[in-house]
Coordinates of C-alpha atoms in Angstrom, one line a residue:
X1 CA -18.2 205.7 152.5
X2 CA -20.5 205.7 155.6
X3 CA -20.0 202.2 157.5
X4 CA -21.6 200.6 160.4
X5 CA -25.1 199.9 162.6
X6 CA -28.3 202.0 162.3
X7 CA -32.0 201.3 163.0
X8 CA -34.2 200.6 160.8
X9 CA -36.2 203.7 160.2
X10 CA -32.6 205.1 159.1
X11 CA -31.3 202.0 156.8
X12 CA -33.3 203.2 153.8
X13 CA -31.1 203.7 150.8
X14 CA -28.1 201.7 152.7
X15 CA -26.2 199.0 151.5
X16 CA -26.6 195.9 153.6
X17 CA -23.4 194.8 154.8
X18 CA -24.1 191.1 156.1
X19 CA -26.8 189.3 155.0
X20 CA -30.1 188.6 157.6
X21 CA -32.3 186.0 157.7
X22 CA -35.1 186.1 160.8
X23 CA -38.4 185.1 160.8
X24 CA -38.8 185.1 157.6
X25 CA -36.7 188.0 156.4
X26 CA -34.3 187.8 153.9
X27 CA -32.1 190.5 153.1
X28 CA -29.1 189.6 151.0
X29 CA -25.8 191.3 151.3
X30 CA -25.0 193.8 148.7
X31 CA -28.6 194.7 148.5
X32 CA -30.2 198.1 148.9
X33 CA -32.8 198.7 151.9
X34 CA -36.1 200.0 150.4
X35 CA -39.4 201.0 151.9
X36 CA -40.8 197.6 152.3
X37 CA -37.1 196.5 154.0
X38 CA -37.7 198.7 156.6
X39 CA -40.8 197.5 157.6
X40 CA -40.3 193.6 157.3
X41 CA -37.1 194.7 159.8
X42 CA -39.4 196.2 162.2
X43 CA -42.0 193.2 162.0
X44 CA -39.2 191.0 162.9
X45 CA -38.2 192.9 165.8
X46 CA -34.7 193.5 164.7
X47 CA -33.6 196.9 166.0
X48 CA -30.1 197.6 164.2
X49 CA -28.7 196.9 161.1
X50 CA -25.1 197.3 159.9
X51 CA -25.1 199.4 156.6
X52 CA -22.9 200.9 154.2
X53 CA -23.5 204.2 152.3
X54 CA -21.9 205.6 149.1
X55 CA -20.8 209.0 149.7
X56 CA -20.1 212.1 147.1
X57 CA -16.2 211.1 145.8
X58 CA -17.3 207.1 145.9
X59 CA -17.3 205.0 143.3
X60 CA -19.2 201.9 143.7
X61 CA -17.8 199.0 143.8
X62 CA -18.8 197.4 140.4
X63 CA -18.1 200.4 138.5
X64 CA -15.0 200.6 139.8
X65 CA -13.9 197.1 139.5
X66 CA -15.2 196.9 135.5
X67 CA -13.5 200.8 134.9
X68 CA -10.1 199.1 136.3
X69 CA -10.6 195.4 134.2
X70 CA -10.5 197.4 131.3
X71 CA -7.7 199.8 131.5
X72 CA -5.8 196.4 133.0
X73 CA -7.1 194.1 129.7
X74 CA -4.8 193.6 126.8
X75 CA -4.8 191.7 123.3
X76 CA -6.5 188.5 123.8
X77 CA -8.5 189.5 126.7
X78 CA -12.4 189.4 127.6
X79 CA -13.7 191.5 130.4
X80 CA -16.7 189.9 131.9
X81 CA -19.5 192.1 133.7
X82 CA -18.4 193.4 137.4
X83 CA -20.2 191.4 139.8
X84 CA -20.5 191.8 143.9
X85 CA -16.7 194.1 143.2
X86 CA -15.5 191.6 140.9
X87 CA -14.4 191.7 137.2
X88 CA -12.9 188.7 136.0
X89 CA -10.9 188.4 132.6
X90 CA -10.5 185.5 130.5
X91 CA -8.4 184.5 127.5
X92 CA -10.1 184.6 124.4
X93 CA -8.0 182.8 122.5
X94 CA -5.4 179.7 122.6
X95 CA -1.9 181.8 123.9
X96 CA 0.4 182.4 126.9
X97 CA -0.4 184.8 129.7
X98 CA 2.2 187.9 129.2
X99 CA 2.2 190.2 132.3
X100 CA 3.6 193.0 133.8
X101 CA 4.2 192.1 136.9
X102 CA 6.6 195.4 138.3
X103 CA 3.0 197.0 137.1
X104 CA 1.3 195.0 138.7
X105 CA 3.0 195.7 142.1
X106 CA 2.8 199.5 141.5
X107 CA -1.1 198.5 140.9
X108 CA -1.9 197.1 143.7
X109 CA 0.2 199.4 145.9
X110 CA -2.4 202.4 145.1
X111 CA -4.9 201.4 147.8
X112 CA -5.5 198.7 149.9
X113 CA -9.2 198.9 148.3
X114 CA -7.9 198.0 145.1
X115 CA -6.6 194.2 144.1
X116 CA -5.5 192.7 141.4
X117 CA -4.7 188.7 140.9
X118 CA -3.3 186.8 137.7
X119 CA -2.2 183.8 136.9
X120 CA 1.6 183.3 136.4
X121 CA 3.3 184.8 133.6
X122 CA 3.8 182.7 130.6
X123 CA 0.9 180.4 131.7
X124 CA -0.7 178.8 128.7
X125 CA -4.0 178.7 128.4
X126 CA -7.3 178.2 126.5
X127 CA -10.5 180.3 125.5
X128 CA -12.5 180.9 128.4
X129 CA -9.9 180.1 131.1
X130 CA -9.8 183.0 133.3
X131 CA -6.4 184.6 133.6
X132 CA -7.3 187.4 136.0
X133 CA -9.5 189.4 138.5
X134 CA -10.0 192.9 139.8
X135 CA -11.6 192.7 143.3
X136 CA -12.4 195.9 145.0
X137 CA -12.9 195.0 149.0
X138 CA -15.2 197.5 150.5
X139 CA -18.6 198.4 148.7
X140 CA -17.2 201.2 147.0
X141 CA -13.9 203.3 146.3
X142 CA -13.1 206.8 146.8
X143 CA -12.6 208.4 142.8
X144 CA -9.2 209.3 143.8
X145 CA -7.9 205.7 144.6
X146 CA -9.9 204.6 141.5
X147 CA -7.8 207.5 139.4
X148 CA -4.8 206.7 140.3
X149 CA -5.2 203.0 140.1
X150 CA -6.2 203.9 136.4
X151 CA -3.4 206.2 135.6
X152 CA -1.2 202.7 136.5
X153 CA -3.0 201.1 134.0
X154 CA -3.0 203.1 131.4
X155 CA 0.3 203.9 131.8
X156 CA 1.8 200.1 132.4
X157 CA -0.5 198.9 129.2
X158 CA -1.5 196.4 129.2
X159 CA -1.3 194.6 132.4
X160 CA -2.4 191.7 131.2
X161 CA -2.6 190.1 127.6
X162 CA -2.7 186.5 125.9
X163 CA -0.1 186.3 123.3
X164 CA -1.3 184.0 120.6
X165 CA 0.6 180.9 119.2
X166 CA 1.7 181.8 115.7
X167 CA 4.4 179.2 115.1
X168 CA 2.7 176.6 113.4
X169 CA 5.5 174.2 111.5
X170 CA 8.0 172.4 113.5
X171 CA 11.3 170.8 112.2
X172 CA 12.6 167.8 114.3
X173 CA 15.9 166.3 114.4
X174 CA 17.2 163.3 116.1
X175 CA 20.7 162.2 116.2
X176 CA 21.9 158.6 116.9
X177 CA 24.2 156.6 118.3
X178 CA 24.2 152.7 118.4
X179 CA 22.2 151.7 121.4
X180 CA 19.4 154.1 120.7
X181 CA 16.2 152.3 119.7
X182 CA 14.1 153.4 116.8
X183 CA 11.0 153.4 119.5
X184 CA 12.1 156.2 121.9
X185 CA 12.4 158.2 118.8
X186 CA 9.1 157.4 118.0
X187 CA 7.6 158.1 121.2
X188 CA 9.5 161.4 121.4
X189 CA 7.8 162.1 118.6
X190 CA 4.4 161.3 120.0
X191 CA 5.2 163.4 123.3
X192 CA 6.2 166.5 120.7
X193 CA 3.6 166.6 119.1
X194 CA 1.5 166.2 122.2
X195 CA 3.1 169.3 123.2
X196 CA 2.3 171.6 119.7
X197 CA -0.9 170.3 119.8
X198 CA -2.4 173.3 122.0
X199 CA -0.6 175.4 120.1
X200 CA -2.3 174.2 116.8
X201 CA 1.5 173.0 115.6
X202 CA 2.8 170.3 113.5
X203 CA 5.5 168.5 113.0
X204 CA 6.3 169.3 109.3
X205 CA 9.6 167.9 108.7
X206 CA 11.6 164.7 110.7
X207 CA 15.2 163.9 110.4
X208 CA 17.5 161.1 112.1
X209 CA 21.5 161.9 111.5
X210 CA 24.5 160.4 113.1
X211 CA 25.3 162.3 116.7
X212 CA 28.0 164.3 114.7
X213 CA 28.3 167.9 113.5
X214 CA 28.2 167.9 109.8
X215 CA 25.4 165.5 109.7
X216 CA 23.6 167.1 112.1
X217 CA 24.2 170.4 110.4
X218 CA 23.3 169.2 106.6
X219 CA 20.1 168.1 108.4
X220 CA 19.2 172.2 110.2
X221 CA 19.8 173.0 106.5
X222 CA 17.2 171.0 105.2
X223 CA 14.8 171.0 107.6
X224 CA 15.1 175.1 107.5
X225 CA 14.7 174.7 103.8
X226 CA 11.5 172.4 104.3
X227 CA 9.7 175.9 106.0
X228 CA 10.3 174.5 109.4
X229 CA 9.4 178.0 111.8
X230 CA 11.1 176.5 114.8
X231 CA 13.3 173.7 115.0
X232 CA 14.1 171.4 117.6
X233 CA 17.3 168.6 118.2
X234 CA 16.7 165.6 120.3
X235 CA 20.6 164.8 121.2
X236 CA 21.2 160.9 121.6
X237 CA 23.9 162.0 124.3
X238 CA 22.6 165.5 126.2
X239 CA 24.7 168.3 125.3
X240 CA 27.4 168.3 127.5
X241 CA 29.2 171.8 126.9
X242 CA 29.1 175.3 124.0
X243 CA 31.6 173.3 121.7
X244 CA 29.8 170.3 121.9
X245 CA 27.7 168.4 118.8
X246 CA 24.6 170.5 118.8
X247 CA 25.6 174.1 119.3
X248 CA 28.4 173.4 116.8
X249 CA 25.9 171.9 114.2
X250 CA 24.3 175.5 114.8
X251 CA 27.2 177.8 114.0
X252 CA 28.1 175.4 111.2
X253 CA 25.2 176.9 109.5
X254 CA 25.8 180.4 110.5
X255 CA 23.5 180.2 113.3
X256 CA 24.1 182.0 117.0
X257 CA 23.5 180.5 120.6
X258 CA 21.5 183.1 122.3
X259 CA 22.4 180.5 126.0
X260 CA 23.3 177.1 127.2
X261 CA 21.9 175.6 130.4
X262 CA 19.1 176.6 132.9
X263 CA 18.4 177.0 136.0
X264 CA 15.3 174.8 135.9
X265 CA 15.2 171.0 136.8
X266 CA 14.5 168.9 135.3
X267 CA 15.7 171.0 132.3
X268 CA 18.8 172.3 132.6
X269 CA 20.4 171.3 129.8
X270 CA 18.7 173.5 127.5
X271 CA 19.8 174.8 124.1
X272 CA 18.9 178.4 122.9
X273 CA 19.8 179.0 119.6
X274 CA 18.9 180.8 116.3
X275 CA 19.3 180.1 112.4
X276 CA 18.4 182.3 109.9
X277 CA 16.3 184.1 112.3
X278 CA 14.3 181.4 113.7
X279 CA 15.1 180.0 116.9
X280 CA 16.5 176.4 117.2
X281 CA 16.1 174.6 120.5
X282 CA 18.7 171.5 121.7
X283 CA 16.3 169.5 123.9
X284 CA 17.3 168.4 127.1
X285 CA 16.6 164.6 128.2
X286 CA 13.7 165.3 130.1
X287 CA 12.2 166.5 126.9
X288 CA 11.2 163.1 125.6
X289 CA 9.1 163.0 128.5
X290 CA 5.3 164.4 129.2
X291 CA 5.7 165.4 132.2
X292 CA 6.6 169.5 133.1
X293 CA 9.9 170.5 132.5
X294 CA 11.8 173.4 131.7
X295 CA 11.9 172.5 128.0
X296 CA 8.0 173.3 128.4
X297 CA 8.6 177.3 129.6
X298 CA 10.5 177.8 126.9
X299 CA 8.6 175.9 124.2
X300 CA 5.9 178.0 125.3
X301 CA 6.8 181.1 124.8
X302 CA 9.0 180.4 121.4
X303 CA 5.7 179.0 119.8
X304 CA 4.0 182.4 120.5
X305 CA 6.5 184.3 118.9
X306 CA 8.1 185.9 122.1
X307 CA 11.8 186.3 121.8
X308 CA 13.7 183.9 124.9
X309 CA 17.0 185.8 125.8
X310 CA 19.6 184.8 128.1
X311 CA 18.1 187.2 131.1
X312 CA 14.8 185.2 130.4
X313 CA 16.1 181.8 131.0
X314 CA 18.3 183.0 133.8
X315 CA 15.5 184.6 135.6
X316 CA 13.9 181.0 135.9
X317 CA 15.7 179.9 139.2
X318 CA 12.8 180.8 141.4
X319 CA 10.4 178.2 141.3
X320 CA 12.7 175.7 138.6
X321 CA 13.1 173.4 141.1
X322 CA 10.2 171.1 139.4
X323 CA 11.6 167.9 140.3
X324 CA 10.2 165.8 142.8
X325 CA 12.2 166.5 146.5
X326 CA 11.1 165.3 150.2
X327 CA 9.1 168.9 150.8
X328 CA 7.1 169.1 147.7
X329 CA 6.7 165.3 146.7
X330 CA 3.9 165.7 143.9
X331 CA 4.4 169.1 142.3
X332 CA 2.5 168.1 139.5
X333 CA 0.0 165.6 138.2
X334 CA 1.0 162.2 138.1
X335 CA 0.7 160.1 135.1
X336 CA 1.5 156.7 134.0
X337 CA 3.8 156.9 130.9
X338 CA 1.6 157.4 127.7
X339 CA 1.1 153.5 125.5
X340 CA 2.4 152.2 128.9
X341 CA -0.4 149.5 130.6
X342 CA 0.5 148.2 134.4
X343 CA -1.6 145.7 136.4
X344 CA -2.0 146.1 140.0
X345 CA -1.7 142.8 142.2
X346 CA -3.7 142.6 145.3
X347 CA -2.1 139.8 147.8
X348 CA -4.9 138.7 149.9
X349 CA -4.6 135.0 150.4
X350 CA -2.4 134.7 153.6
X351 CA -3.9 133.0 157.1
X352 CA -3.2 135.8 159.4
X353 CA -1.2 133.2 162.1
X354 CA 0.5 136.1 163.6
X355 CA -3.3 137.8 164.6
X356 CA -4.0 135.0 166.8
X357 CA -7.4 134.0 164.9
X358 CA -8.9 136.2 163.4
X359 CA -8.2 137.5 159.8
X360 CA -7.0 140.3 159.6
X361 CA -7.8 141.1 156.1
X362 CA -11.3 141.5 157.5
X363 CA -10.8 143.3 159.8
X364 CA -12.3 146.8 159.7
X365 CA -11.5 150.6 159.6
X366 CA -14.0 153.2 159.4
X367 CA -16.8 150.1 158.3
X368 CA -14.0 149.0 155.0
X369 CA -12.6 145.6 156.1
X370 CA -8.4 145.8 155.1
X371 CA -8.9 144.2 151.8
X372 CA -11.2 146.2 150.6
X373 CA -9.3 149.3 151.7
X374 CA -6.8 148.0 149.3
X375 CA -8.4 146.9 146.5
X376 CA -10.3 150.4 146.5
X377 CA -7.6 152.6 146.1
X378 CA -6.0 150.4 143.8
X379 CA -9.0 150.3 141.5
X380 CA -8.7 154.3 142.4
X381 CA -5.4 154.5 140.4
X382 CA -4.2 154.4 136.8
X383 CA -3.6 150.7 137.6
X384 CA -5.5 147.8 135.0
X385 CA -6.3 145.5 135.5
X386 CA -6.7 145.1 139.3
X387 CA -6.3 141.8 140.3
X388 CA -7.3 140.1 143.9
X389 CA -5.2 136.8 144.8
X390 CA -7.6 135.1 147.1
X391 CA -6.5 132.0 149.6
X392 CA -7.2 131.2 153.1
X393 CA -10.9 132.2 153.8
X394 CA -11.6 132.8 150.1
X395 CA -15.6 133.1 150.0
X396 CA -15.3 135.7 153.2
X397 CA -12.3 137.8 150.9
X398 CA -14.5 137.8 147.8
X399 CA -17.5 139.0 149.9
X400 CA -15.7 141.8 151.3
X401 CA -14.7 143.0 148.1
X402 CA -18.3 142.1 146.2
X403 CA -19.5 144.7 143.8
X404 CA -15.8 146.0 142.5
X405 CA -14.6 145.7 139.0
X406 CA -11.9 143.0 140.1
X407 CA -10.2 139.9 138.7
X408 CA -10.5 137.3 141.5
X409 CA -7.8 134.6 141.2
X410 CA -8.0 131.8 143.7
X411 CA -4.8 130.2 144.9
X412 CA -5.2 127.0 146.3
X413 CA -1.4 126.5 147.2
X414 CA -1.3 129.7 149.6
X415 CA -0.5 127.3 152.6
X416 CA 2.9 126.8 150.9
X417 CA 3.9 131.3 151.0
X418 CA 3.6 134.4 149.9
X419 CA 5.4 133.1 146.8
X420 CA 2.9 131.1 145.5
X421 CA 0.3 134.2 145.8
X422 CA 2.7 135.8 143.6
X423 CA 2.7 133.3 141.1
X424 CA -1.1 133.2 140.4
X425 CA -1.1 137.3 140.8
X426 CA 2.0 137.5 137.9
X427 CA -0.3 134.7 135.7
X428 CA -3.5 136.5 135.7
X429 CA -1.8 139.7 134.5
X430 CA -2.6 140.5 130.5
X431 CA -0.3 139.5 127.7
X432 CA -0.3 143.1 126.9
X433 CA 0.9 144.7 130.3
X434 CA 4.2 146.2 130.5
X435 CA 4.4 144.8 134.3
X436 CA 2.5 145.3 137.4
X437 CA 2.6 146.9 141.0
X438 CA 2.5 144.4 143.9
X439 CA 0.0 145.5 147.2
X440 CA -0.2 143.8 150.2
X441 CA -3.7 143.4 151.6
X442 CA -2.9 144.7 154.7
X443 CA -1.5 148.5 153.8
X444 CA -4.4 150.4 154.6
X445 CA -2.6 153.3 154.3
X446 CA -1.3 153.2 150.6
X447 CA -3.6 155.0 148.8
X448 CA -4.5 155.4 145.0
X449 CA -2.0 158.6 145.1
X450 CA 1.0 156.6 145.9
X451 CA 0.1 154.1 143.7
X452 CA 0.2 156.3 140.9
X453 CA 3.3 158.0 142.2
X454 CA 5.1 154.6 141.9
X455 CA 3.6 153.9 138.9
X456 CA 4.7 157.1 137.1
X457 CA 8.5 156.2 138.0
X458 CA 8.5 153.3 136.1
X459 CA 10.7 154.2 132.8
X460 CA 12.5 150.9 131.3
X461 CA 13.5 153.1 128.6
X462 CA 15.8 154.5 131.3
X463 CA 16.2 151.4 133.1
X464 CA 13.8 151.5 135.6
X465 CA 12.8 148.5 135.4
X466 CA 11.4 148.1 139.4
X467 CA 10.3 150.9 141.6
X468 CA 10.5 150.7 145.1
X469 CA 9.1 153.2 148.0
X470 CA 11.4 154.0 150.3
X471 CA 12.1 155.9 153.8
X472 CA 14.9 156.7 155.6
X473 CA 17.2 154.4 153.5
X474 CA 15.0 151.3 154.1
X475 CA 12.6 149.6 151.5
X476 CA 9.2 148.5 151.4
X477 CA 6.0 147.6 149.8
X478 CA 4.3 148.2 147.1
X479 CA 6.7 147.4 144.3
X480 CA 6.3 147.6 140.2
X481 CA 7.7 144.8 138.5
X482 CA 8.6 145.0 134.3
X483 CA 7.5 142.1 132.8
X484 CA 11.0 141.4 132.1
X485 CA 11.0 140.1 135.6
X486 CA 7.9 137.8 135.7
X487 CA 9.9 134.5 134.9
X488 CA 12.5 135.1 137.5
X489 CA 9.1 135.6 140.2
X490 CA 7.4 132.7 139.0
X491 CA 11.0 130.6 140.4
X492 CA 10.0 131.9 144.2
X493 CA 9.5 129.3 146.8
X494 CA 8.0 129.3 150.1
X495 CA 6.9 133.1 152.3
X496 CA 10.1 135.2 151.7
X497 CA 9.2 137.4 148.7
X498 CA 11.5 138.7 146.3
X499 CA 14.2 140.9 148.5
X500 CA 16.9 138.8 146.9
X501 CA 15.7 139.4 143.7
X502 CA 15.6 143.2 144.2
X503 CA 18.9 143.4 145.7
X504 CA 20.5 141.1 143.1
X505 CA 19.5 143.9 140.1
X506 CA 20.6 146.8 141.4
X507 CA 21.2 148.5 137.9
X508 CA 17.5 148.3 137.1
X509 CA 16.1 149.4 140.6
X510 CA 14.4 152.9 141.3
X511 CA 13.7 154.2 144.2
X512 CA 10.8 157.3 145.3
X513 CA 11.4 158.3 148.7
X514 CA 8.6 158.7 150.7
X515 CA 8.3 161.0 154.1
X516 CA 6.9 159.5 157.2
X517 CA 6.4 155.9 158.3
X518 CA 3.1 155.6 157.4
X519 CA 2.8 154.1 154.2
X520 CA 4.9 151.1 154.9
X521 CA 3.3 150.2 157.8
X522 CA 1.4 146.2 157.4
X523 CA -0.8 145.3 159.8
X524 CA 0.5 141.7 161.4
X525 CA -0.6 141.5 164.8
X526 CA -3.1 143.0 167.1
X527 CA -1.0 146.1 168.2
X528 CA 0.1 147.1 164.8
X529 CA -4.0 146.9 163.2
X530 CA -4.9 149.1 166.9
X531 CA -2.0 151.8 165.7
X532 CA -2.5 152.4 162.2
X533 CA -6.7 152.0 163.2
X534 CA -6.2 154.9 165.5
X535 CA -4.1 157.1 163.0
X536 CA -6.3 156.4 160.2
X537 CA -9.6 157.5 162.0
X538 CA -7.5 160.2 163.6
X539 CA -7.2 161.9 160.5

């Protein structure tokens, strides 16, 4: 391919390489320069134009790029038309993404011309989500690059391919020990299913047997008689070891472990097994929650039919660290626990004595007065109701936050602390609210993301019970509270808050740990509002 500047008496037939627009001109990269081009070039007095020009041997670039989607394009695959040296492919049905990916390298190794992008193996997906693209970089490739980047192809076929879901009917089976409440089995349930439901699955068949073997085993009987295709065991105590309950509830039965544990977390505990040819999965913990674990990759890829051997699971290292860690603290998306409601409490009824004057709930960043900052991002998260406590200045607090979807709660004691702020905050909250996250009106810089983050950690299923941000070892604000805790808040006196109260539960405290300083930082006095003013606008 020919490549660079001409004049315009010579550009006929070229490919423009950067779009122009001059005086009225408009020529569009990608186009092709035609008799009336070169005039309207001349007319605006423009003297050189960069073109490109396919030569004998070429390939253009759209050809190319919908010749290569299609050698690359497996079972379950849509090929959509080649566009500007693009071809994109998209799922066409409800699968996992299965690809090649050592012919993938050798694909993209043929020429630097020629790229090829997917999304991760074993992604799930939907119809219509795209799952890959050919891109070919210049306007056009020579034939021989294009040949050999088909011969991969052909050769590695396919490339890429959606493998359907085809496991339908799923067995459950709990096991119980005293202590375990009917209700997490319940919501374990719900989250299961939640899980099949992409995958078109049902649970068919639910059993709950004592945490022993021969229970446990009696029950895989049954629910393999019951025309379960897959079978999974929620453990009341998480399998510990080979010998242990749930693997020996397997071989009881004549079953095989194909591999115990992981090297994905949270998910390590994992159970791979098989029973008369259909696999059989002990659950990790982490499975009775929503959120991504490694229960999920292999759940996946059962309910599509494709075998999960030992090599598989132990090929999960890179990337398995899912857990949330200092350098990657939201990996994922952050949700409040499904069923579960929490209030947020906006404190904004204190008189600012350390300011000197003014109050410093109205005072402004970026034209949002403090308060409103707050209640903002707090309205932002999964938090409901939000709910201002309003005190010293009360009609100049509710202007500032005029127009939001807020409960407004005066308190007319907010001379006496903090404590009594608290009190009407706790009192407003719903009958039906599982607890509620505490903000200060003067942390301008938590936002609706941490919020959520804190709010997505409170589990009193596992005993968290109160979260509490925290950096370098040293607590802060904001805080959730379980309801559990209300009556105990409601016994506060005076402006000290409820550090005692934390400290005095340490069994039902959780702590997320937070990088930086930021976050924590109230404004108090004149200094502190000038410093976190000048950060904020800074960035």
């Amino acid at each position: 391919m020919k490549f660079g500047p001409v004049a315009p008496g010579d550009a006929k037939g070229g490919i423009v390489v950067h779009s122009i627009r001059q005086a009225g001109l408009v020529l569009k990269k990608g186009s092709v320069v035609g008799d009336d081009d070169v005039a309207r070039l001349r007319a605006a007095g423009i003297t050189a134009i960069t073109v490109a020009r396919i030569e004998p041997g070429d390939v253009s670039e759209d050809a190319a790029a919908a010749q290569l989607a299609a050698a690359i394009a497996g079972e379950g695959v849509h090929v959509d038309r080649a566009f500007t040296g693009r071809a994109n492919l998209f799922a066409e049905t409800a699968g996992v993404v299965v690809v090649d990916p050592a012919g993938i390298d050798r694909f993209n190794e043929v020429d630097a011309d020629i790229t090829l992008a997917t999304l991760e193996a074993f992604a799930p997906v939907v119809p219509g989500k795209m799952i890959a693209t050919v891109k070919i970089i210049p306007f056009a490739v020579s034939a021989a690059a294009r040949d050999k980047a088909l011969t991969v192809a052909r050769t590695a076929a396919p490339l890429v391919r959606v493998a359907l879901y085809r496991i339908h009917k799923v067995g459950v089976i709990s096991t119980m020990l005293p202590g375990l409440a009917d209700k997490v089995i319940d919501k374990t349930l719900r989250v299961t299913q939640e899980r099949l439901a992409p995958a078109d699955a049902k649970i068919v068949v639910e059993r709950r047997v004592p945490h022993e073997t021969a229970p446990l085993a009696h029950a895989l009987d049954e629910v393999l008689n019951a025309g379960a295709e897959l079978t999974i065991v929620f453990g009341a105590s998480a399998i510990a070891d080979r010998r242990d309950v749930i693997p020996a509830a397997v071989e009881a039965i004549g079953g095989t472990i194909e591999h115990f544990g992981m090297p994905v977390d949270p998910g390590n505990l994992m159970l791979v097994a098989s029973a008369r040819g259909r696999p059989v999965l002990g659950a990790p913990g982490c499975a009775r929650s929503p959120r991504e674990n490694g229960f999920d990759w292999v759940l996946a890829r059962l309910l599509c039919g494709l075998p999960v051997k030992r090599h598989d699971i132990t090929a999960m290292g890179v990337g398995g660290l899912l857990m949330e860690i200092v350098t990657r603290p939201q990996p994922r998306a952050i949700v409040v626990k499904p069923g579960r409601r929490l209030a947020a409490i906006v404190l904004a009824a204190g008189r600012s004595t350390r300011m000197g004057g003014p109050n410093k709930l109205l005072a402004e960043i970026n034209g949002r007065p403090l308060v409103r900052i707050a209640a903002e991002e707090a309205l932002a998260s999964q938090a409901r109701p939000v709910i201002v406590v309003t005190g010293h200045q009360r009609e100049l607090i509710e202007t500032a936050v005029s127009g939001l979807e807020l409960v407004i709660v005066h308190n007319p004691d907010f001379a006496n602390g903090l404590s009594t702020s608290l009190k009407a905050g706790i009192a407003a909250v719903p009958a039906d609210a599982d607890g509620a996250i505490v903000c200060l009106g003067d942390m301008p810089q938590v936002d609706a993301k941490l919020i959520d983050r804190l709010l997505s950690a409170f589990d009193p299923e596992k005993g968290a019970l109160v979260v509490v941000p925290t950096i370098d070892g040293k607590r802060g604000n904001p805080v959730v509270w379980s309801r559990r805790f209300f009556p105990e808040l409601a016994t506060l006196e005076g402006d000290t808050g409820a550090r005692h109260l934390i400290a005095s539960y340490p069994e039902a405290i959780t702590e997320v740990l937070l990088t930086g300083n930021k976050a924590l930082v109230d404004v108090d006095t004149p200094d502190a509002l000038k410093a976190v003013k000048a950060e904020i606008e800074r960035a």
